[in-house]
Amino acid sequence: MTGWRATFISLFPDLFPGPLGASILGSALARDVWGFDVVDLRAHGLGKHRTVDDTPAGGGAGMVLRADVAAAAIDSVAAEGRPLLMMSPRGERFDQAMAHQLAAGPGAILFCGRFEAIDQRVIDRRGMREVSIGDFVLAGGEVAAMAITEACVRLLPGVVGASASLVEESFETGLLEHPHYTRPHVWEGASIPDILTSGDHKRIEKWRKDQAVELTKARRPDLYAPFRNSVTPAADRPRNG
Ligand code: SAH
């Protein structure tokens, strides 16, 4: 098998590829730009009922994925240099920089949690890198694993049509992207900004950059601060600018 490779470890293997099989990712899948397989966690369960979970040591709500079952599933995968990621709201926050880092490698093994938690010992012993897709709690890791895979695969060469559209995107420049418009020229009384139909590419470029800066400043002060610091030396900056 060629290309970037994702292995999903999940109790719900039928969920894959799901949205990853549609549109540009789906066509890249068909062209072997990337590939995936799914390890059914249940297949590594114990006994007649293929049990994968048990009650938490020390008591409390919910069930915990057993370390021995999780490890058996993990150990059944040929890692081939790929990092082992544990989907977890406690993990480091996934972002575009991590997407680039993962996309540059051979792929990833993505462990999709369920229940209250996974036994800590398997995280420690198997050196799982805990990754979160945001400060909210999902019911399971499958959607998180799909989100991470989608962000990585669309960075692979030949997945997104024009690679320029990747370069100008939100986060790639340290800014959010400028607004876009298309026909009709007037819609519900609202016109496309004149500058975009002026044909003056220099001014259009500047307008887009200014819009991106303003949008980032208004919506994402956390992104704007490092951007401002990178373009304006501290000494030249107005105090409250
Ligand atoms: N009790 C846990 C949440 C369990 S949610 C806690 O408080 O931290 C069940 C599973 O969903 C998790 O094991 C994880 O695999 C997945 N999940 C939930 N939220 C996530 C997030 N923000 N990012 C990545 N995975 C998440």
PDB file of C-alpha atoms and ligand atoms in Angstrom:
ATOM      1  CA  MET A   1       0.000   0.000   0.000  1.00  0.00           C
ATOM      2  CA  THR A   2       1.291   3.390  -0.966  1.00  0.00           C
ATOM      3  CA  GLY A   3       0.692   6.855   0.384  1.00  0.00           C
ATOM      4  CA  TRP A   4      -0.130   8.359   3.744  1.00  0.00           C
ATOM      5  CA  ARG A   5      -1.764   5.757   5.976  1.00  0.00           C
ATOM      6  CA  ALA A   6      -4.319   6.107   8.766  1.00  0.00           C
ATOM      7  CA  THR A   7      -5.193   3.238  11.078  1.00  0.00           C
ATOM      8  CA  PHE A   8      -8.268   3.845  13.215  1.00  0.00           C
ATOM      9  CA  ILE A   9      -8.762   1.770  16.342  1.00  0.00           C
ATOM     10  CA  SER A  10     -12.454   1.916  17.181  1.00  0.00           C
ATOM     11  CA  LEU A  11     -15.464   0.098  18.626  1.00  0.00           C
ATOM     12  CA  PHE A  12     -17.435   1.324  15.612  1.00  0.00           C
ATOM     13  CA  PRO A  13     -15.435   0.331  12.513  1.00  0.00           C
ATOM     14  CA  ASP A  14     -18.483   0.831  10.260  1.00  0.00           C
ATOM     15  CA  LEU A  15     -18.244   4.602  10.769  1.00  0.00           C
ATOM     16  CA  PHE A  16     -15.157   4.712   8.503  1.00  0.00           C
ATOM     17  CA  PRO A  17     -14.384   6.200   6.051  1.00  0.00           C
ATOM     18  CA  GLY A  18     -17.650   8.143   6.447  1.00  0.00           C
ATOM     19  CA  PRO A  19     -17.057  11.726   5.345  1.00  0.00           C
ATOM     20  CA  LEU A  20     -13.446  10.871   4.466  1.00  0.00           C
ATOM     21  CA  GLY A  21     -14.767   8.868   1.500  1.00  0.00           C
ATOM     22  CA  ALA A  22     -16.465  11.868  -0.130  1.00  0.00           C
ATOM     23  CA  SER A  23     -15.278  14.623  -2.442  1.00  0.00           C
ATOM     24  CA  ILE A  24     -11.561  15.399  -2.733  1.00  0.00           C
ATOM     25  CA  LEU A  25     -10.545  13.020   0.067  1.00  0.00           C
ATOM     26  CA  GLY A  26     -12.575  10.237  -1.479  1.00  0.00           C
ATOM     27  CA  SER A  27     -10.964  10.704  -4.869  1.00  0.00           C
ATOM     28  CA  ALA A  28      -7.509  10.829  -3.268  1.00  0.00           C
ATOM     29  CA  LEU A  29      -8.405   7.582  -1.472  1.00  0.00           C
ATOM     30  CA  ALA A  30      -9.362   5.976  -4.786  1.00  0.00           C
ATOM     31  CA  ARG A  31      -6.032   7.140  -6.267  1.00  0.00           C
ATOM     32  CA  ASP A  32      -4.059   5.689  -3.292  1.00  0.00           C
ATOM     33  CA  VAL A  33      -2.727   9.104  -2.300  1.00  0.00           C
ATOM     34  CA  TRP A  34      -3.766   7.960   1.146  1.00  0.00           C
ATOM     35  CA  GLY A  35      -5.252   4.813   2.592  1.00  0.00           C
ATOM     36  CA  PHE A  36      -6.789   3.610   5.815  1.00  0.00           C
ATOM     37  CA  ASP A  37      -7.690   0.519   7.771  1.00  0.00           C
ATOM     38  CA  VAL A  38      -9.728  -0.004  10.902  1.00  0.00           C
ATOM     39  CA  VAL A  39      -8.945  -2.215  13.858  1.00  0.00           C
ATOM     40  CA  ASP A  40     -12.140  -3.354  15.566  1.00  0.00           C
ATOM     41  CA  LEU A  41     -11.529  -2.959  19.276  1.00  0.00           C
ATOM     42  CA  ARG A  42     -14.331  -5.448  19.978  1.00  0.00           C
ATOM     43  CA  ALA A  43     -12.365  -8.171  18.174  1.00  0.00           C
ATOM     44  CA  HIS A  44      -9.775  -7.881  20.950  1.00  0.00           C
ATOM     45  CA  GLY A  45     -12.405  -8.036  23.715  1.00  0.00           C
ATOM     46  CA  LEU A  46     -12.459 -10.763  26.345  1.00  0.00           C
ATOM     47  CA  GLY A  47     -14.667 -13.810  26.672  1.00  0.00           C
ATOM     48  CA  LYS A  48     -17.877 -14.760  24.977  1.00  0.00           C
ATOM     49  CA  HIS A  49     -19.175 -11.204  25.109  1.00  0.00           C
ATOM     50  CA  ARG A  50     -15.919  -9.667  23.868  1.00  0.00           C
ATOM     51  CA  THR A  51     -15.858  -7.334  26.851  1.00  0.00           C
ATOM     52  CA  VAL A  52     -13.677  -4.249  26.401  1.00  0.00           C
ATOM     53  CA  ASP A  53     -14.515  -2.165  29.490  1.00  0.00           C
ATOM     54  CA  ASP A  54     -14.878  -2.454  33.248  1.00  0.00           C
ATOM     55  CA  THR A  55     -15.823  -0.323  36.247  1.00  0.00           C
ATOM     56  CA  PRO A  56     -13.401   2.391  37.378  1.00  0.00           C
ATOM     57  CA  ALA A  57     -10.963   1.527  40.142  1.00  0.00           C
ATOM     58  CA  GLY A  58     -11.819   3.703  43.135  1.00  0.00           C
ATOM     59  CA  GLY A  59     -15.456   3.948  42.083  1.00  0.00           C
ATOM     60  CA  GLY A  60     -17.317   6.654  40.238  1.00  0.00           C
ATOM     61  CA  ALA A  61     -19.458   7.035  37.149  1.00  0.00           C
ATOM     62  CA  GLY A  62     -18.950   5.430  33.763  1.00  0.00           C
ATOM     63  CA  MET A  63     -16.831   2.603  32.453  1.00  0.00           C
ATOM     64  CA  VAL A  64     -13.136   2.439  31.614  1.00  0.00           C
ATOM     65  CA  LEU A  65     -11.546   0.815  28.551  1.00  0.00           C
ATOM     66  CA  ARG A  66      -9.323  -2.009  29.750  1.00  0.00           C
ATOM     67  CA  ALA A  67      -5.573  -1.609  29.281  1.00  0.00           C
ATOM     68  CA  ASP A  68      -5.080  -5.233  28.182  1.00  0.00           C
ATOM     69  CA  VAL A  69      -7.776  -4.986  25.485  1.00  0.00           C
ATOM     70  CA  ALA A  70      -6.592  -1.601  24.229  1.00  0.00           C
ATOM     71  CA  ALA A  71      -2.973  -2.810  24.147  1.00  0.00           C
ATOM     72  CA  ALA A  72      -3.913  -5.951  22.199  1.00  0.00           C
ATOM     73  CA  ALA A  73      -5.588  -3.770  19.573  1.00  0.00           C
ATOM     74  CA  ILE A  74      -2.624  -1.378  19.432  1.00  0.00           C
ATOM     75  CA  ASP A  75      -0.104  -4.228  19.249  1.00  0.00           C
ATOM     76  CA  SER A  76      -1.949  -5.744  16.287  1.00  0.00           C
ATOM     77  CA  VAL A  77      -1.021  -2.714  14.170  1.00  0.00           C
ATOM     78  CA  ALA A  78       2.239  -2.521  12.229  1.00  0.00           C
ATOM     79  CA  ALA A  79       3.242   1.026  13.225  1.00  0.00           C
ATOM     80  CA  GLU A  80       5.827   1.502  10.457  1.00  0.00           C
ATOM     81  CA  GLY A  81       7.080   4.732  11.956  1.00  0.00           C
ATOM     82  CA  ARG A  82       3.657   6.262  12.482  1.00  0.00           C
ATOM     83  CA  PRO A  83       2.803   8.098  15.701  1.00  0.00           C
ATOM     84  CA  LEU A  84       0.163   6.609  18.008  1.00  0.00           C
ATOM     85  CA  LEU A  85      -2.430   9.255  18.828  1.00  0.00           C
ATOM     86  CA  MET A  86      -5.033   8.956  21.569  1.00  0.00           C
ATOM     87  CA  MET A  87      -8.128  11.068  20.911  1.00  0.00           C
ATOM     88  CA  SER A  88      -8.649  12.873  24.208  1.00  0.00           C
ATOM     89  CA  PRO A  89     -10.123  16.161  25.427  1.00  0.00           C
ATOM     90  CA  ARG A  90      -7.153  16.316  27.827  1.00  0.00           C
ATOM     91  CA  GLY A  91      -4.636  16.179  25.014  1.00  0.00           C
ATOM     92  CA  GLU A  92      -2.576  18.868  23.325  1.00  0.00           C
ATOM     93  CA  ARG A  93      -4.736  20.956  21.051  1.00  0.00           C
ATOM     94  CA  PHE A  94      -4.678  19.864  17.422  1.00  0.00           C
ATOM     95  CA  ASP A  95      -3.963  22.728  15.021  1.00  0.00           C
ATOM     96  CA  GLN A  96      -2.766  23.460  11.495  1.00  0.00           C
ATOM     97  CA  ALA A  97       0.893  23.210  12.546  1.00  0.00           C
ATOM     98  CA  MET A  98       0.307  19.691  13.882  1.00  0.00           C
ATOM     99  CA  ALA A  99      -1.578  18.825  10.687  1.00  0.00           C
ATOM    100  CA  HIS A 100       1.502  19.818   8.660  1.00  0.00           C
ATOM    101  CA  GLN A 101       3.778  17.845  10.965  1.00  0.00           C
ATOM    102  CA  LEU A 102       1.648  14.697  10.680  1.00  0.00           C
ATOM    103  CA  ALA A 103       1.076  15.112   6.932  1.00  0.00           C
ATOM    104  CA  ALA A 104       4.856  15.213   6.400  1.00  0.00           C
ATOM    105  CA  GLY A 105       5.191  11.770   8.008  1.00  0.00           C
ATOM    106  CA  PRO A 106       4.050   8.293   6.919  1.00  0.00           C
ATOM    107  CA  GLY A 107       0.586   8.561   8.551  1.00  0.00           C
ATOM    108  CA  ALA A 108      -0.932   8.031  11.970  1.00  0.00           C
ATOM    109  CA  ILE A 109      -2.553   5.469  14.219  1.00  0.00           C
ATOM    110  CA  LEU A 110      -5.616   7.067  15.773  1.00  0.00           C
ATOM    111  CA  PHE A 111      -7.137   5.465  18.840  1.00  0.00           C
ATOM    112  CA  CYS A 112     -10.801   6.426  19.247  1.00  0.00           C
ATOM    113  CA  GLY A 113     -11.862   6.384  22.880  1.00  0.00           C
ATOM    114  CA  ARG A 114     -15.346   5.644  24.177  1.00  0.00           C
ATOM    115  CA  PHE A 115     -16.892   5.499  27.656  1.00  0.00           C
ATOM    116  CA  GLU A 116     -15.566   7.582  30.534  1.00  0.00           C
ATOM    117  CA  ALA A 117     -11.878   6.962  29.893  1.00  0.00           C
ATOM    118  CA  ILE A 118      -9.123   4.562  28.898  1.00  0.00           C
ATOM    119  CA  ASP A 119      -6.899   2.944  31.528  1.00  0.00           C
ATOM    120  CA  GLN A 120      -3.978   5.333  32.108  1.00  0.00           C
ATOM    121  CA  ARG A 121      -1.422   2.550  32.034  1.00  0.00           C
ATOM    122  CA  VAL A 122      -1.885   1.863  28.338  1.00  0.00           C
ATOM    123  CA  ILE A 123      -1.427   5.573  27.559  1.00  0.00           C
ATOM    124  CA  ASP A 124       1.834   5.546  29.515  1.00  0.00           C
ATOM    125  CA  ARG A 125       3.189   2.158  28.423  1.00  0.00           C
ATOM    126  CA  ARG A 126       2.431   2.544  24.726  1.00  0.00           C
ATOM    127  CA  GLY A 127       3.606   6.154  24.665  1.00  0.00           C
ATOM    128  CA  MET A 128       0.322   7.461  23.273  1.00  0.00           C
ATOM    129  CA  ARG A 129       0.285  11.117  22.295  1.00  0.00           C
ATOM    130  CA  GLU A 130      -2.984  12.555  23.603  1.00  0.00           C
ATOM    131  CA  VAL A 131      -4.555  14.940  21.111  1.00  0.00           C
ATOM    132  CA  SER A 132      -7.699  17.072  21.475  1.00  0.00           C
ATOM    133  CA  ILE A 133      -9.651  18.765  18.706  1.00  0.00           C
ATOM    134  CA  GLY A 134     -11.011  21.431  21.046  1.00  0.00           C
ATOM    135  CA  ASP A 135     -12.279  22.327  24.472  1.00  0.00           C
ATOM    136  CA  PHE A 136     -15.503  20.345  24.362  1.00  0.00           C
ATOM    137  CA  VAL A 137     -16.396  16.730  25.064  1.00  0.00           C
ATOM    138  CA  LEU A 138     -17.514  14.334  22.329  1.00  0.00           C
ATOM    139  CA  ALA A 139     -19.173  10.972  22.977  1.00  0.00           C
ATOM    140  CA  GLY A 140     -16.331   9.165  21.227  1.00  0.00           C
ATOM    141  CA  GLY A 141     -13.039   9.689  19.421  1.00  0.00           C
ATOM    142  CA  GLU A 142     -14.208   8.741  15.903  1.00  0.00           C
ATOM    143  CA  VAL A 143     -15.255  12.232  14.807  1.00  0.00           C
ATOM    144  CA  ALA A 144     -12.031  13.665  16.272  1.00  0.00           C
ATOM    145  CA  ALA A 145      -9.948  11.072  14.400  1.00  0.00           C
ATOM    146  CA  MET A 146     -11.778  11.892  11.175  1.00  0.00           C
ATOM    147  CA  ALA A 147     -11.236  15.621  11.683  1.00  0.00           C
ATOM    148  CA  ILE A 148      -7.506  15.132  12.236  1.00  0.00           C
ATOM    149  CA  THR A 149      -7.185  12.786   9.260  1.00  0.00           C
ATOM    150  CA  GLU A 150      -9.102  15.160   6.997  1.00  0.00           C
ATOM    151  CA  ALA A 151      -6.925  18.112   7.978  1.00  0.00           C
ATOM    152  CA  CYS A 152      -3.765  16.078   7.258  1.00  0.00           C
ATOM    153  CA  VAL A 153      -4.848  14.419   4.018  1.00  0.00           C
ATOM    154  CA  ARG A 154      -5.932  17.657   2.340  1.00  0.00           C
ATOM    155  CA  LEU A 155      -2.342  18.881   2.780  1.00  0.00           C
ATOM    156  CA  LEU A 156      -0.910  15.949   0.814  1.00  0.00           C
ATOM    157  CA  PRO A 157       0.299  16.827  -2.683  1.00  0.00           C
ATOM    158  CA  GLY A 158      -2.422  16.373  -5.299  1.00  0.00           C
ATOM    159  CA  VAL A 159      -5.429  16.327  -2.944  1.00  0.00           C
ATOM    160  CA  VAL A 160      -6.542  19.950  -3.163  1.00  0.00           C
ATOM    161  CA  GLY A 161      -6.671  21.182  -6.774  1.00  0.00           C
ATOM    162  CA  ALA A 162      -4.636  24.397  -6.761  1.00  0.00           C
ATOM    163  CA  SER A 163      -1.955  24.371  -4.076  1.00  0.00           C
ATOM    164  CA  ALA A 164      -2.204  28.175  -3.932  1.00  0.00           C
ATOM    165  CA  SER A 165      -5.576  27.783  -2.243  1.00  0.00           C
ATOM    166  CA  LEU A 166      -3.787  25.965   0.581  1.00  0.00           C
ATOM    167  CA  VAL A 167      -1.179  28.668   1.055  1.00  0.00           C
ATOM    168  CA  GLU A 168      -3.641  31.540   1.444  1.00  0.00           C
ATOM    169  CA  GLU A 169      -5.905  29.783   3.888  1.00  0.00           C
ATOM    170  CA  SER A 170      -6.863  30.612   7.439  1.00  0.00           C
ATOM    171  CA  PHE A 171      -4.011  29.865   9.906  1.00  0.00           C
ATOM    172  CA  GLU A 172      -1.438  29.324   7.130  1.00  0.00           C
ATOM    173  CA  THR A 173      -0.544  33.009   7.115  1.00  0.00           C
ATOM    174  CA  GLY A 174      -1.065  33.407  10.856  1.00  0.00           C
ATOM    175  CA  LEU A 175      -4.344  35.183  10.017  1.00  0.00           C
ATOM    176  CA  LEU A 176      -7.945  34.239   9.336  1.00  0.00           C
ATOM    177  CA  GLU A 177      -8.902  34.336   5.682  1.00  0.00           C
ATOM    178  CA  HIS A 178     -10.480  37.385   4.009  1.00  0.00           C
ATOM    179  CA  PRO A 179     -14.159  37.246   2.874  1.00  0.00           C
ATOM    180  CA  HIS A 180     -15.081  35.810  -0.542  1.00  0.00           C
ATOM    181  CA  TYR A 181     -17.785  36.746  -3.071  1.00  0.00           C
ATOM    182  CA  THR A 182     -19.106  35.415  -6.362  1.00  0.00           C
ATOM    183  CA  ARG A 183     -22.003  36.055  -8.771  1.00  0.00           C
ATOM    184  CA  PRO A 184     -24.631  37.468  -8.736  1.00  0.00           C
ATOM    185  CA  HIS A 185     -23.061  40.924  -8.518  1.00  0.00           C
ATOM    186  CA  VAL A 186     -26.041  42.241  -6.551  1.00  0.00           C
ATOM    187  CA  TRP A 187     -27.864  39.891  -4.200  1.00  0.00           C
ATOM    188  CA  GLU A 188     -30.718  41.038  -1.929  1.00  0.00           C
ATOM    189  CA  GLY A 189     -29.536  44.584  -2.523  1.00  0.00           C
ATOM    190  CA  ALA A 190     -25.960  43.831  -1.427  1.00  0.00           C
ATOM    191  CA  SER A 191     -23.163  44.362  -3.984  1.00  0.00           C
ATOM    192  CA  ILE A 192     -19.788  42.716  -4.215  1.00  0.00           C
ATOM    193  CA  PRO A 193     -17.223  45.249  -2.889  1.00  0.00           C
ATOM    194  CA  ASP A 194     -16.244  47.471  -5.885  1.00  0.00           C
ATOM    195  CA  ILE A 195     -12.560  46.853  -5.458  1.00  0.00           C
ATOM    196  CA  LEU A 196     -12.966  43.151  -6.260  1.00  0.00           C
ATOM    197  CA  THR A 197     -14.386  43.954  -9.683  1.00  0.00           C
ATOM    198  CA  SER A 198     -11.861  46.740 -10.394  1.00  0.00           C
ATOM    199  CA  GLY A 199      -9.315  44.448 -12.031  1.00  0.00           C
ATOM    200  CA  ASP A 200      -6.571  46.165 -10.023  1.00  0.00           C
ATOM    201  CA  HIS A 201      -4.782  43.137  -8.637  1.00  0.00           C
ATOM    202  CA  LYS A 202      -2.374  45.053  -6.425  1.00  0.00           C
ATOM    203  CA  ARG A 203      -5.224  46.883  -4.671  1.00  0.00           C
ATOM    204  CA  ILE A 204      -7.277  43.678  -4.434  1.00  0.00           C
ATOM    205  CA  GLU A 205      -4.358  41.945  -2.771  1.00  0.00           C
ATOM    206  CA  LYS A 206      -3.974  44.791  -0.285  1.00  0.00           C
ATOM    207  CA  TRP A 207      -7.734  44.862   0.411  1.00  0.00           C
ATOM    208  CA  ARG A 208      -7.724  41.134   1.136  1.00  0.00           C
ATOM    209  CA  LYS A 209      -4.755  41.422   3.438  1.00  0.00           C
ATOM    210  CA  ASP A 210      -6.352  44.350   5.310  1.00  0.00           C
ATOM    211  CA  GLN A 211      -9.614  42.423   5.659  1.00  0.00           C
ATOM    212  CA  ALA A 212      -7.744  39.396   6.994  1.00  0.00           C
ATOM    213  CA  VAL A 213      -5.927  41.546   9.546  1.00  0.00           C
ATOM    214  CA  GLU A 214      -9.157  43.283  10.695  1.00  0.00           C
ATOM    215  CA  LEU A 215     -11.074  40.014  10.934  1.00  0.00           C
ATOM    216  CA  THR A 216      -8.299  38.377  12.945  1.00  0.00           C
ATOM    217  CA  LYS A 217      -8.023  41.388  15.244  1.00  0.00           C
ATOM    218  CA  ALA A 218     -11.791  41.354  15.900  1.00  0.00           C
ATOM    219  CA  ARG A 219     -12.288  37.609  16.250  1.00  0.00           C
ATOM    220  CA  ARG A 220      -9.049  36.077  17.390  1.00  0.00           C
ATOM    221  CA  PRO A 221      -6.893  38.319  19.574  1.00  0.00           C
ATOM    222  CA  ASP A 222      -4.824  35.207  20.390  1.00  0.00           C
ATOM    223  CA  LEU A 223      -3.771  34.947  16.719  1.00  0.00           C
ATOM    224  CA  TYR A 224      -3.575  38.693  16.171  1.00  0.00           C
ATOM    225  CA  ALA A 225      -1.065  39.396  18.954  1.00  0.00           C
ATOM    226  CA  PRO A 226       1.730  37.174  17.568  1.00  0.00           C
ATOM    227  CA  PHE A 227       0.971  38.425  14.044  1.00  0.00           C
ATOM    228  CA  ARG A 228       1.252  42.070  15.095  1.00  0.00           C
ATOM    229  CA  ASN A 229       4.461  41.336  16.972  1.00  0.00           C
ATOM    230  CA  SER A 230       5.924  39.704  13.893  1.00  0.00           C
ATOM    231  CA  VAL A 231       5.211  42.649  11.578  1.00  0.00           C
ATOM    232  CA  THR A 232       5.778  45.611  13.944  1.00  0.00           C
ATOM    233  CA  PRO A 233       8.840  45.853  16.191  1.00  0.00           C
ATOM    234  CA  ALA A 234       7.724  46.661  19.781  1.00  0.00           C
ATOM    235  CA  ALA A 235       9.359  50.118  19.726  1.00  0.00           C
ATOM    236  CA  ASP A 236       7.248  51.265  16.717  1.00  0.00           C
ATOM    237  CA  ARG A 237       3.960  50.197  18.202  1.00  0.00           C
ATOM    238  CA  PRO A 238       1.436  52.603  19.705  1.00  0.00           C
ATOM    239  CA  ARG A 239       0.766  51.710  23.357  1.00  0.00           C
ATOM    240  CA  ASN A 240      -2.804  50.553  22.858  1.00  0.00           C
ATOM    241  CA  GLY A 241      -2.509  49.709  19.177  1.00  0.00           C
TER     242      GLY A 241
HETATM  243  N1  SAH B   1     -14.280  11.555  30.662  1.00  0.00           N
HETATM  244  C1  SAH B   1     -13.452  12.123  29.643  1.00  0.00           C
HETATM  245  C2  SAH B   1     -14.224  12.319  28.339  1.00  0.00           C
HETATM  246  C3  SAH B   1     -14.631  11.034  27.665  1.00  0.00           C
HETATM  247  S1  SAH B   1     -15.403  11.310  26.112  1.00  0.00           S
HETATM  248  C4  SAH B   1     -12.889  13.462  30.127  1.00  0.00           C
HETATM  249  O1  SAH B   1     -13.549  14.131  30.899  1.00  0.00           O
HETATM  250  O2  SAH B   1     -11.786  13.848  29.725  1.00  0.00           O
HETATM  251  C5  SAH B   1     -15.142   9.768  25.288  1.00  0.00           C
HETATM  252  C6  SAH B   1     -14.070   9.750  24.215  1.00  0.00           C
HETATM  253  O3  SAH B   1     -14.374  10.701  23.237  1.00  0.00           O
HETATM  254  C7  SAH B   1     -12.675  10.087  24.694  1.00  0.00           C
HETATM  255  O4  SAH B   1     -11.998   8.962  25.191  1.00  0.00           O
HETATM  256  C8  SAH B   1     -12.011  10.608  23.420  1.00  0.00           C
HETATM  257  O5  SAH B   1     -11.474   9.542  22.655  1.00  0.00           O
HETATM  258  C9  SAH B   1     -13.175  11.221  22.671  1.00  0.00           C
HETATM  259  N2  SAH B   1     -13.197  12.696  22.789  1.00  0.00           N
HETATM  260  C10 SAH B   1     -14.099  13.435  23.480  1.00  0.00           C
HETATM  261  N3  SAH B   1     -13.843  14.738  23.373  1.00  0.00           N
HETATM  262  C11 SAH B   1     -12.762  14.868  22.572  1.00  0.00           C
HETATM  263  C12 SAH B   1     -12.011  15.985  22.092  1.00  0.00           C
HETATM  264  N4  SAH B   1     -12.325  17.236  22.396  1.00  0.00           N
HETATM  265  N5  SAH B   1     -10.955  15.734  21.281  1.00  0.00           N
HETATM  266  C13 SAH B   1     -10.607  14.459  20.961  1.00  0.00           C
HETATM  267  N6  SAH B   1     -11.283  13.372  21.396  1.00  0.00           N
HETATM  268  C14 SAH B   1     -12.343  13.559  22.193  1.00  0.00           C
END
